[in-house]
PDB file of C-alpha atoms in Angstrom:
ATOM      1  CA  MET A 843     -18.589  25.448  34.190  1.00 28.00           C
ATOM      2  CA  THR A 844     -15.676  23.750  35.865  1.00 31.00           C
ATOM      3  CA  VAL A 845     -15.545  23.257  39.572  1.00 28.00           C
ATOM      4  CA  ASP A 846     -12.256  23.463  41.584  1.00 27.00           C
ATOM      5  CA  ILE A 847     -12.874  20.467  44.045  1.00 25.00           C
ATOM      6  CA  LEU A 848      -9.800  21.376  46.166  1.00 25.00           C
ATOM      7  CA  GLY A 849      -9.793  25.060  45.889  1.00 26.00           C
ATOM      8  CA  LEU A 850      -5.967  24.674  45.399  1.00 27.00           C
ATOM      9  CA  LYS A 851      -3.818  25.406  42.200  1.00 31.00           C
ATOM     10  CA  PRO A 852      -0.959  23.171  41.072  1.00 32.00           C
ATOM     11  CA  SER A 853       2.396  24.406  42.282  1.00 35.00           C
ATOM     12  CA  LEU A 854       5.977  23.052  42.955  1.00 37.00           C
ATOM     13  CA  PRO A 855       8.183  24.037  45.774  1.00 35.00           C
ATOM     14  CA  ALA A 856      10.738  26.681  44.662  1.00 36.00           C
ATOM     15  CA  GLY A 857      13.868  25.027  42.877  1.00 37.00           C
ATOM     16  CA  ALA A 858      12.237  21.704  42.284  1.00 42.00           C
ATOM     17  CA  ALA A 859      12.071  19.997  38.712  1.00 54.00           C
ATOM     18  CA  PRO A 860       8.797  18.597  37.432  1.00 55.00           C
ATOM     19  CA  GLY A 861       7.841  15.404  38.922  1.00 50.00           C
ATOM     20  CA  ASP A 862      10.533  15.648  41.475  1.00 55.00           C
ATOM     21  CA  GLU A 863       7.883  16.580  44.362  1.00 71.00           C
ATOM     22  CA  VAL A 864       4.899  15.444  43.088  1.00 83.00           C
ATOM     23  CA  GLY A 865       3.213  13.799  39.595  1.00 90.00           C
ATOM     24  CA  ILE A 866       1.655  10.964  37.852  1.00 94.00           C
ATOM     25  CA  ASP A 867       3.446   8.151  36.433  1.00 96.00           C
ATOM     26  CA  LEU A 868       2.424   5.944  33.619  1.00 97.00           C
ATOM     27  CA  LEU A 869       5.659   4.401  32.421  1.00 97.00           C
ATOM     28  CA  GLY A 870       5.086   1.331  34.381  1.00 95.00           C
ATOM     29  CA  THR A 871       2.434   0.612  37.074  1.00 93.00           C
ATOM     30  CA  VAL A 872      -0.059   3.714  37.272  1.00 95.00           C
ATOM     31  CA  SER A 873       1.293   5.680  40.448  1.00 94.00           C
ATOM     32  CA  ILE A 874       0.750   8.763  42.316  1.00 93.00           C
ATOM     33  CA  VAL A 875       4.551   9.948  43.006  1.00 91.00           C
ATOM     34  CA  VAL A 876       5.336  12.080  46.015  1.00 87.00           C
ATOM     35  CA  ARG A 877       9.037  12.917  46.701  1.00 80.00           C
ATOM     36  CA  LYS A 878       9.843   9.830  44.958  1.00 80.00           C
ATOM     37  CA  ASN A 879       7.381   7.582  47.360  1.00 84.00           C
ATOM     38  CA  ARG A 880       5.122   5.857  44.757  1.00 88.00           C
ATOM     39  CA  THR A 881       1.232   4.923  45.774  1.00 88.00           C
ATOM     40  CA  GLU A 882      -0.023   2.306  43.047  1.00 89.00           C
ATOM     41  CA  LEU A 883      -3.448   2.357  42.493  1.00 88.00           C
ATOM     42  CA  ARG A 884      -4.602  -1.383  43.037  1.00 86.00           C
ATOM     43  CA  ALA A 885      -8.493  -1.119  41.822  1.00 90.00           C
ATOM     44  CA  GLY A 886      -8.563  -1.773  38.074  1.00 91.00           C
ATOM     45  CA  LYS A 887     -10.978   0.888  36.887  1.00 94.00           C
ATOM     46  CA  VAL A 888      -9.646   3.573  39.205  1.00 94.00           C
ATOM     47  CA  ARG A 889      -6.429   2.900  37.766  1.00 95.00           C
ATOM     48  CA  THR A 890      -7.577   3.103  34.451  1.00 96.00           C
ATOM     49  CA  MET A 891      -9.679   6.375  34.942  1.00 96.00           C
ATOM     50  CA  LEU A 892      -6.782   8.113  36.281  1.00 96.00           C
ATOM     51  CA  ALA A 893      -4.529   7.108  33.637  1.00 97.00           C
ATOM     52  CA  THR A 894      -7.016   8.230  30.934  1.00 97.00           C
ATOM     53  CA  LEU A 895      -7.264  11.766  32.661  1.00 97.00           C
ATOM     54  CA  ALA A 896      -3.374  12.005  33.252  1.00 97.00           C
ATOM     55  CA  LEU A 897      -2.914  11.079  29.350  1.00 97.00           C
ATOM     56  CA  GLU A 898      -5.097  14.113  28.789  1.00 96.00           C
ATOM     57  CA  ALA A 899      -3.689  16.443  31.703  1.00 95.00           C
ATOM     58  CA  GLY A 900      -5.233  19.948  31.784  1.00 94.00           C
ATOM     59  CA  ASN A 901      -8.044  18.827  29.238  1.00 95.00           C
ATOM     60  CA  THR A 902     -11.470  17.657  29.850  1.00 96.00           C
ATOM     61  CA  VAL A 903     -12.580  13.966  29.173  1.00 97.00           C
ATOM     62  CA  SER A 904     -16.236  13.456  28.488  1.00 96.00           C
ATOM     63  CA  HIS A 905     -18.195  10.963  30.461  1.00 95.00           C
ATOM     64  CA  ASP A 906     -18.817   8.988  27.300  1.00 94.00           C
ATOM     65  CA  GLU A 907     -15.083   8.574  26.593  1.00 96.00           C
ATOM     66  CA  LEU A 908     -14.419   7.463  30.242  1.00 96.00           C
ATOM     67  CA  THR A 909     -17.271   5.119  30.108  1.00 95.00           C
ATOM     68  CA  GLU A 910     -15.940   3.298  26.944  1.00 94.00           C
ATOM     69  CA  GLU A 911     -12.443   3.166  28.086  1.00 95.00           C
ATOM     70  CA  LEU A 912     -13.467   1.619  31.565  1.00 94.00           C
ATOM     71  CA  TRP A 913     -16.144  -0.501  30.338  1.00 93.00           C
ATOM     72  CA  PRO A 914     -15.348  -1.015  26.483  1.00 91.00           C
ATOM     73  CA  GLY A 915     -18.483  -2.730  24.681  1.00 84.00           C
ATOM     74  CA  GLU A 916     -20.584  -2.690  27.742  1.00 87.00           C
ATOM     75  CA  ILE A 917     -23.774  -1.200  28.590  1.00 83.00           C
ATOM     76  CA  LEU A 918     -24.189   0.166  32.095  1.00 81.00           C
ATOM     77  CA  ARG A 919     -27.408   1.386  33.756  1.00 85.00           C
ATOM     78  CA  ASN A 920     -25.976   4.263  35.229  1.00 90.00           C
ATOM     79  CA  PRO A 921     -22.477   5.138  34.270  1.00 91.00           C
ATOM     80  CA  ARG A 922     -22.097   8.679  35.524  1.00 92.00           C
ATOM     81  CA  ASN A 923     -22.743   7.241  39.100  1.00 94.00           C
ATOM     82  CA  ALA A 924     -19.909   4.689  38.619  1.00 94.00           C
ATOM     83  CA  LEU A 925     -17.646   7.420  37.301  1.00 95.00           C
ATOM     84  CA  GLN A 926     -18.549   9.683  40.184  1.00 95.00           C
ATOM     85  CA  ALA A 927     -17.804   6.793  42.616  1.00 95.00           C
ATOM     86  CA  HIS A 928     -14.215   6.234  40.988  1.00 95.00           C
ATOM     87  CA  ALA A 929     -13.706   9.951  40.965  1.00 95.00           C
ATOM     88  CA  THR A 930     -14.225  10.263  44.525  1.00 94.00           C
ATOM     89  CA  ARG A 931     -11.861   7.545  45.170  1.00 94.00           C
ATOM     90  CA  ILE A 932      -9.111   8.971  42.828  1.00 93.00           C
ATOM     91  CA  ARG A 933      -9.778  12.629  44.536  1.00 91.00           C
ATOM     92  CA  ARG A 934      -9.301  11.172  47.817  1.00 91.00           C
ATOM     93  CA  MET A 935      -5.923   9.333  46.976  1.00 90.00           C
ATOM     94  CA  LEU A 936      -4.589  12.606  45.123  1.00 89.00           C
ATOM     95  CA  HIS A 937      -5.419  14.837  48.021  1.00 85.00           C
ATOM     96  CA  ASP A 938      -3.992  12.565  50.479  1.00 84.00           C
ATOM     97  CA  CYS A 939      -0.661  12.266  48.500  1.00 82.00           C
ATOM     98  CA  ALA A 940      -0.343  15.800  47.175  1.00 75.00           C
ATOM     99  CA  GLU A 941      -0.880  17.325  50.744  1.00 76.00           C
ATOM    100  CA  ARG A 942       2.297  15.478  51.996  1.00 73.00           C
ATOM    101  CA  ALA A 943       4.183  17.674  49.476  1.00 67.00           C
ATOM    102  CA  GLY A 944       2.272  20.928  50.171  1.00 72.00           C
ATOM    103  CA  THR A 945       1.091  21.149  46.749  1.00 74.00           C
ATOM    104  CA  ALA A 946      -2.091  19.903  44.819  1.00 74.00           C
ATOM    105  CA  LEU A 947      -3.383  17.413  41.999  1.00 79.00           C
ATOM    106  CA  PRO A 948      -6.525  18.579  41.478  1.00 87.00           C
ATOM    107  CA  LEU A 949      -9.300  16.456  39.909  1.00 92.00           C
ATOM    108  CA  ARG A 950     -12.180  18.542  38.861  1.00 92.00           C
ATOM    109  CA  ALA A 951     -15.830  17.956  37.623  1.00 92.00           C
ATOM    110  CA  ALA A 952     -16.149  19.796  34.227  1.00 90.00           C
ATOM    111  CA  TYR A 953     -19.238  20.302  31.977  1.00 87.00           C
ATOM    112  CA  ASN A 954     -20.032  16.668  30.757  1.00 91.00           C
ATOM    113  CA  GLY A 955     -16.601  14.960  32.025  1.00 95.00           C
ATOM    114  CA  TYR A 956     -13.688  15.186  34.364  1.00 96.00           C
ATOM    115  CA  VAL A 957     -10.164  17.100  34.203  1.00 96.00           C
ATOM    116  CA  LEU A 958      -7.201  16.397  36.058  1.00 94.00           C
ATOM    117  CA  ASP A 959      -5.966  19.896  36.053  1.00 91.00           C
ATOM    118  CA  ILE A 960      -2.444  19.632  36.283  1.00 91.00           C
ATOM    119  CA  PRO A 961       0.338  20.796  34.133  1.00 93.00           C
ATOM    120  CA  ARG A 962       1.388  18.128  31.559  1.00 94.00           C
ATOM    121  CA  ASP A 963       5.085  17.833  32.769  1.00 93.00           C
ATOM    122  CA  LEU A 964       3.891  16.354  35.931  1.00 93.00           C
ATOM    123  CA  VAL A 965       3.245  13.253  33.973  1.00 96.00           C
ATOM    124  CA  ASP A 966       6.071  11.115  33.389  1.00 96.00           C
ATOM    125  CA  GLY A 967       5.327   9.824  29.886  1.00 97.00           C
ATOM    126  CA  ASN A 968       5.320  13.699  28.841  1.00 97.00           C
ATOM    127  CA  ARG A 969       8.603  14.383  30.326  1.00 97.00           C
ATOM    128  CA  PHE A 970      10.047  11.232  28.349  1.00 98.00           C
ATOM    129  CA  LEU A 971       8.386  12.253  25.087  1.00 97.00           C
ATOM    130  CA  ASP A 972       9.871  16.148  25.660  1.00 97.00           C
ATOM    131  CA  LEU A 973      13.347  14.721  26.494  1.00 97.00           C
ATOM    132  CA  SER A 974      13.257  12.496  23.571  1.00 97.00           C
ATOM    133  CA  ALA A 975      12.216  15.338  21.092  1.00 97.00           C
ATOM    134  CA  ARG A 976      14.948  17.430  22.323  1.00 97.00           C
ATOM    135  CA  ALA A 977      17.430  14.601  22.167  1.00 97.00           C
ATOM    136  CA  VAL A 978      16.624  14.220  18.548  1.00 96.00           C
ATOM    137  CA  ALA A 979      17.225  17.879  17.635  1.00 96.00           C
ATOM    138  CA  ALA A 980      20.633  17.559  19.553  1.00 96.00           C
ATOM    139  CA  LEU A 981      21.632  14.563  17.971  1.00 95.00           C
ATOM    140  CA  THR A 982      23.723  15.758  15.243  1.00 94.00           C
ATOM    141  CA  ASP A 983      25.445  18.737  16.597  1.00 95.00           C
ATOM    142  CA  ASP A 984      25.694  17.696  19.984  1.00 97.00           C
ATOM    143  CA  PRO A 985      25.640  14.085  20.601  1.00 97.00           C
ATOM    144  CA  ALA A 986      26.758  14.463  24.320  1.00 97.00           C
ATOM    145  CA  ARG A 987      23.825  16.540  25.242  1.00 98.00           C
ATOM    146  CA  ALA A 988      21.557  14.285  23.281  1.00 97.00           C
ATOM    147  CA  ARG A 989      22.773  11.064  24.947  1.00 97.00           C
ATOM    148  CA  ASP A 990      22.196  12.774  28.428  1.00 97.00           C
ATOM    149  CA  LEU A 991      18.760  13.606  27.497  1.00 97.00           C
ATOM    150  CA  LEU A 992      18.044  10.199  26.418  1.00 97.00           C
ATOM    151  CA  GLN A 993      19.322   8.631  29.662  1.00 97.00           C
ATOM    152  CA  ALA A 994      17.290  11.007  31.657  1.00 97.00           C
ATOM    153  CA  GLY A 995      14.210  10.137  29.594  1.00 97.00           C
ATOM    154  CA  LEU A 996      14.815   6.321  29.698  1.00 97.00           C
ATOM    155  CA  THR A 997      15.452   6.197  33.447  1.00 96.00           C
ATOM    156  CA  LEU A 998      11.889   7.306  33.904  1.00 96.00           C
ATOM    157  CA  TRP A 999      10.722   3.810  32.966  1.00 97.00           C
ATOM    158  CA  HIS A1000       9.760   1.270  35.592  1.00 94.00           C
ATOM    159  CA  GLY A1001       8.178  -1.383  33.412  1.00 94.00           C
ATOM    160  CA  PRO A1002       5.614  -1.575  30.442  1.00 95.00           C
ATOM    161  CA  ALA A1003       3.852   1.431  29.979  1.00 96.00           C
ATOM    162  CA  LEU A1004       0.364   1.959  31.448  1.00 95.00           C
ATOM    163  CA  LEU A1005       0.590  -1.545  32.938  1.00 93.00           C
ATOM    164  CA  HIS A1006      -2.830  -3.192  33.666  1.00 90.00           C
ATOM    165  CA  THR A1007      -4.843  -0.449  32.123  1.00 91.00           C
ATOM    166  CA  ARG A1008      -4.898  -1.386  28.442  1.00 82.00           C
ATOM    167  CA  THR A1009      -8.571  -2.651  28.032  1.00 85.00           C
ATOM    168  CA  GLY A1010      -9.935   0.343  26.606  1.00 91.00           C
ATOM    169  CA  ARG A1011      -8.720   1.738  23.123  1.00 94.00           C
ATOM    170  CA  ARG A1012      -7.259   5.023  24.289  1.00 94.00           C
ATOM    171  CA  CYS A1013      -4.809   3.641  27.033  1.00 96.00           C
ATOM    172  CA  ARG A1014      -3.899   0.858  24.626  1.00 95.00           C
ATOM    173  CA  GLY A1015      -3.026   3.395  21.849  1.00 96.00           C
ATOM    174  CA  ALA A1016      -1.104   5.511  24.126  1.00 96.00           C
ATOM    175  CA  ALA A1017       0.862   2.388  25.481  1.00 97.00           C
ATOM    176  CA  ALA A1018       1.607   1.243  21.875  1.00 96.00           C
ATOM    177  CA  LEU A1019       2.897   4.705  21.086  1.00 97.00           C
ATOM    178  CA  LEU A1020       5.071   5.290  24.149  1.00 97.00           C
ATOM    179  CA  GLU A1021       6.674   1.749  23.751  1.00 96.00           C
ATOM    180  CA  GLU A1022       7.373   2.641  20.205  1.00 96.00           C
ATOM    181  CA  ARG A1023       9.017   6.032  21.447  1.00 97.00           C
ATOM    182  CA  ARG A1024      10.939   4.022  24.151  1.00 97.00           C
ATOM    183  CA  LEU A1025      12.508   1.850  21.587  1.00 96.00           C
ATOM    184  CA  ALA A1026      13.441   4.602  19.368  1.00 95.00           C
ATOM    185  CA  ALA A1027      15.121   6.587  22.183  1.00 97.00           C
ATOM    186  CA  TRP A1028      17.132   3.461  22.525  1.00 96.00           C
ATOM    187  CA  GLU A1029      18.127   3.488  18.978  1.00 95.00           C
ATOM    188  CA  ASP A1030      19.209   7.355  19.541  1.00 96.00           C
ATOM    189  CA  LEU A1031      20.919   6.588  22.252  1.00 97.00           C
ATOM    190  CA  VAL A1032      23.255   4.203  20.860  1.00 96.00           C
ATOM    191  CA  SER A1033      23.563   6.398  17.835  1.00 96.00           C
ATOM    192  CA  ALA A1034      24.769   8.962  20.094  1.00 96.00           C
ATOM    193  CA  ARG A1035      27.214   6.936  21.763  1.00 96.00           C
ATOM    194  CA  MET A1036      28.602   5.786  18.387  1.00 95.00           C
ATOM    195  CA  LEU A1037      28.889   9.456  17.253  1.00 95.00           C
ATOM    196  CA  LEU A1038      30.874   9.755  20.761  1.00 95.00           C
ATOM    197  CA  GLY A1039      32.890   6.919  19.820  1.00 92.00           C
ATOM    198  CA  GLU A1040      31.626   5.001  22.644  1.00 93.00           C
ATOM    199  CA  GLU A1041      31.137   1.563  20.797  1.00 91.00           C
ATOM    200  CA  ARG A1042      31.736  -0.650  23.407  1.00 91.00           C
ATOM    201  CA  GLN A1043      28.809   0.757  25.423  1.00 93.00           C
ATOM    202  CA  ALA A1044      26.887   0.830  22.297  1.00 95.00           C
ATOM    203  CA  ILE A1045      27.462  -2.588  21.352  1.00 96.00           C
ATOM    204  CA  ALA A1046      26.427  -4.056  24.799  1.00 95.00           C
ATOM    205  CA  GLU A1047      23.241  -2.170  24.584  1.00 95.00           C
ATOM    206  CA  LEU A1048      22.473  -3.139  21.016  1.00 96.00           C
ATOM    207  CA  GLN A1049      23.163  -6.871  21.702  1.00 96.00           C
ATOM    208  CA  ARG A1050      20.695  -6.818  24.548  1.00 95.00           C
ATOM    209  CA  LEU A1051      18.214  -4.982  22.431  1.00 95.00           C
ATOM    210  CA  VAL A1052      18.550  -6.918  19.045  1.00 94.00           C
ATOM    211  CA  ALA A1053      18.082 -10.042  21.292  1.00 94.00           C
ATOM    212  CA  SER A1054      14.568  -8.951  22.329  1.00 93.00           C
ATOM    213  CA  HIS A1055      13.576  -7.275  18.751  1.00 93.00           C
ATOM    214  CA  THR A1056      15.195  -9.705  16.511  1.00 89.00           C
ATOM    215  CA  THR A1057      13.513  -8.311  13.413  1.00 90.00           C
ATOM    216  CA  ARG A1058      13.838  -4.729  13.982  1.00 92.00           C
ATOM    217  CA  GLU A1059      16.189  -3.693  11.308  1.00 92.00           C
ATOM    218  CA  ARG A1060      17.614  -0.400  12.520  1.00 93.00           C
ATOM    219  CA  LEU A1061      18.896  -2.008  15.430  1.00 94.00           C
ATOM    220  CA  CYS A1062      20.484  -4.662  13.402  1.00 95.00           C
ATOM    221  CA  GLU A1063      22.303  -2.098  11.253  1.00 95.00           C
ATOM    222  CA  LEU A1064      23.381  -0.062  14.244  1.00 96.00           C
ATOM    223  CA  LEU A1065      24.697  -3.353  15.788  1.00 96.00           C
ATOM    224  CA  MET A1066      26.553  -4.331  12.455  1.00 96.00           C
ATOM    225  CA  LEU A1067      28.061  -0.801  12.064  1.00 96.00           C
ATOM    226  CA  ALA A1068      29.130  -0.752  15.809  1.00 96.00           C
ATOM    227  CA  LEU A1069      30.811  -4.319  15.542  1.00 96.00           C
ATOM    228  CA  TYR A1070      32.684  -3.003  12.132  1.00 95.00           C
ATOM    229  CA  ARG A1071      33.961   0.149  13.679  1.00 94.00           C
ATOM    230  CA  ALA A1072      35.007  -1.779  16.680  1.00 93.00           C
ATOM    231  CA  GLY A1073      37.089  -4.103  14.801  1.00 94.00           C
ATOM    232  CA  ARG A1074      34.896  -7.035  14.847  1.00 95.00           C
ATOM    233  CA  GLN A1075      33.874  -7.254  10.973  1.00 95.00           C
ATOM    234  CA  SER A1076      33.680 -11.052  10.727  1.00 96.00           C
ATOM    235  CA  GLU A1077      30.808 -10.778  13.594  1.00 96.00           C
ATOM    236  CA  ALA A1078      28.963  -7.869  11.736  1.00 96.00           C
ATOM    237  CA  LEU A1079      28.800 -10.286   8.530  1.00 96.00           C
ATOM    238  CA  HIS A1080      27.650 -13.141  10.822  1.00 96.00           C
ATOM    239  CA  LEU A1081      24.956 -11.021  12.355  1.00 95.00           C
ATOM    240  CA  PHE A1082      23.546 -10.100   8.807  1.00 95.00           C
ATOM    241  CA  HIS A1083      23.048 -13.679   7.896  1.00 94.00           C
ATOM    242  CA  ARG A1084      21.364 -14.444  11.043  1.00 94.00           C
ATOM    243  CA  ILE A1085      19.173 -11.221  10.448  1.00 93.00           C
ATOM    244  CA  ARG A1086      18.336 -12.337   7.034  1.00 93.00           C
ATOM    245  CA  GLU A1087      17.472 -16.207   8.323  1.00 93.00           C
ATOM    246  CA  ARG A1088      14.924 -14.781  10.921  1.00 92.00           C
ATOM    247  CA  LEU A1089      13.292 -12.116   8.512  1.00 91.00           C
ATOM    248  CA  ASP A1090      12.704 -14.926   5.984  1.00 90.00           C
ATOM    249  CA  GLU A1091      11.437 -17.381   8.696  1.00 90.00           C
ATOM    250  CA  GLU A1092       9.537 -15.142  11.032  1.00 90.00           C
ATOM    251  CA  LEU A1093       8.136 -12.587   8.262  1.00 91.00           C
ATOM    252  CA  GLY A1094       8.836 -14.215   4.881  1.00 91.00           C
ATOM    253  CA  VAL A1095      10.839 -11.111   3.605  1.00 93.00           C
ATOM    254  CA  GLN A1096      14.290 -10.172   2.710  1.00 92.00           C
ATOM    255  CA  PRO A1097      16.298  -7.710   4.540  1.00 91.00           C
ATOM    256  CA  GLY A1098      15.520  -4.034   3.529  1.00 91.00           C
ATOM    257  CA  ARG A1099      17.735  -2.330   1.062  1.00 92.00           C
ATOM    258  CA  SER A1100      19.512  -0.120   3.664  1.00 91.00           C
ATOM    259  CA  LEU A1101      20.563  -3.058   5.598  1.00 93.00           C
ATOM    260  CA  GLN A1102      21.867  -4.947   2.291  1.00 94.00           C
ATOM    261  CA  ARG A1103      23.709  -1.943   1.355  1.00 93.00           C
ATOM    262  CA  LEU A1104      25.434  -1.788   4.806  1.00 94.00           C
ATOM    263  CA  TYR A1105      26.434  -5.404   4.300  1.00 95.00           C
ATOM    264  CA  GLY A1106      28.015  -4.786   0.850  1.00 95.00           C
ATOM    265  CA  HIS A1107      29.958  -1.734   2.577  1.00 95.00           C
ATOM    266  CA  ILE A1108      31.357  -3.917   5.387  1.00 95.00           C
ATOM    267  CA  LEU A1109      32.455  -6.615   2.898  1.00 95.00           C
ATOM    268  CA  GLY A1110      33.954  -3.869   0.803  1.00 93.00           C
ATOM    269  CA  GLN A1111      35.406  -2.073   3.923  1.00 93.00           C
ATOM    270  CA  HIS A1112      33.925   1.220   2.651  1.00 93.00           C
ATOM    271  CA  PRO A1113      35.735   4.511   4.304  1.00 92.00           C
ATOM    272  CA  LEU A1114      32.470   5.837   4.740  1.00 92.00           C
ATOM    273  CA  LEU A1115      31.596   3.503   7.659  1.00 93.00           C
ATOM    274  CA  GLU A1116      34.006   5.326  10.062  1.00 92.00           C
ATOM    275  CA  SER A1117      32.173   8.620   9.429  1.00 91.00           C
ATOM    276  CA  ALA A1118      29.598  10.268  11.749  1.00 91.00           C
ATOM    277  CA  ASP A1119      27.213  10.194   8.571  1.00 91.00           C
ATOM    278  CA  ALA A1120      27.433   6.538   8.422  1.00 90.00           C
ATOM    279  CA  VAL A1121      25.378   6.646  11.852  1.00 92.00           C
ATOM    280  CA  LEU A1122      23.185   9.236  10.946  1.00 90.00           C
ATOM    281  CA  ARG A1123      22.343   7.615   7.775  1.00 87.00           C
ATOM    282  CA  VAL A1124      20.776   4.838   9.621  1.00 81.00           C
ATOM    283  CA  ARG A1125      18.514   7.096  11.376  1.00 75.00           C
ATOM    284  CA  ARG A1126      17.489   8.918   8.185  1.00 74.00           C
ATOM    285  CA  GLU A1127      16.832   5.818   6.284  1.00 69.00           C
ATOM    286  CA  SER A1128      14.874   4.182   9.148  1.00 63.00           C
ATOM    287  CA  ALA A1129      12.635   7.361   9.418  1.00 61.00           C
ATOM    288  CA  ALA A1130      12.320   7.629   5.671  1.00 58.00           C
ATOM    289  CA  GLY A1131      11.002   3.840   5.569  1.00 55.00           C
TER     290      GLY A1131
END
């Protein structure tokens, strides 16, 4: 049987958007956020426990799962007592923070585990994933809306996902997924900009991204295409040769077929490169690969 520790239901003030008043941030340092004021959790085990519960907001996480996440590979004499002590600290912090917003962030003891009983959209990682998914659906028909949704999602980030919580498999896997989705969102954002004719902004963002992800072929394709469409054909061709050298040196492979095809089209100044389909094709072929 689930026990309501605080005796309150999660709620938002009238007119507030999810996360505006109160929530849990995972896209950076794990924090409790109340009216844009962040309370970071400094104790490592407490931080990891809250992050694990927030990843499963509204669902019970078992004692065994929590134990393995907080103390991977260790054998504890009485893990439930240790979990109860951490839960008490989390509950106190949640109550103190949420009370200031006149709402609740209830942590409940459930059968054989704990549940952070809040709507999933009070967790910033979930809002980011939802915004990204909506943007992907809008990209072809409404790139302006896709751009705005992606910008909103990317502004939720304050650093690497689940910072200082990656000792256990669950948080480590979630962090890897979120970071991959973050990079995909940047790729979709520059695609939306190119569909809107915003090549200059796209090039600036792509140059920064390519510098950090030198072997990410979709980013390189988009940058080559953006350079060409901005009248910088020689730079686009030079970029291809740099990418080919990096792939050979770092991975021992040649550029993929899509990247090589784009290179050939740029050499031949193919008219397709000026179309919206050229941008969307990079995304389709990347997803298929």
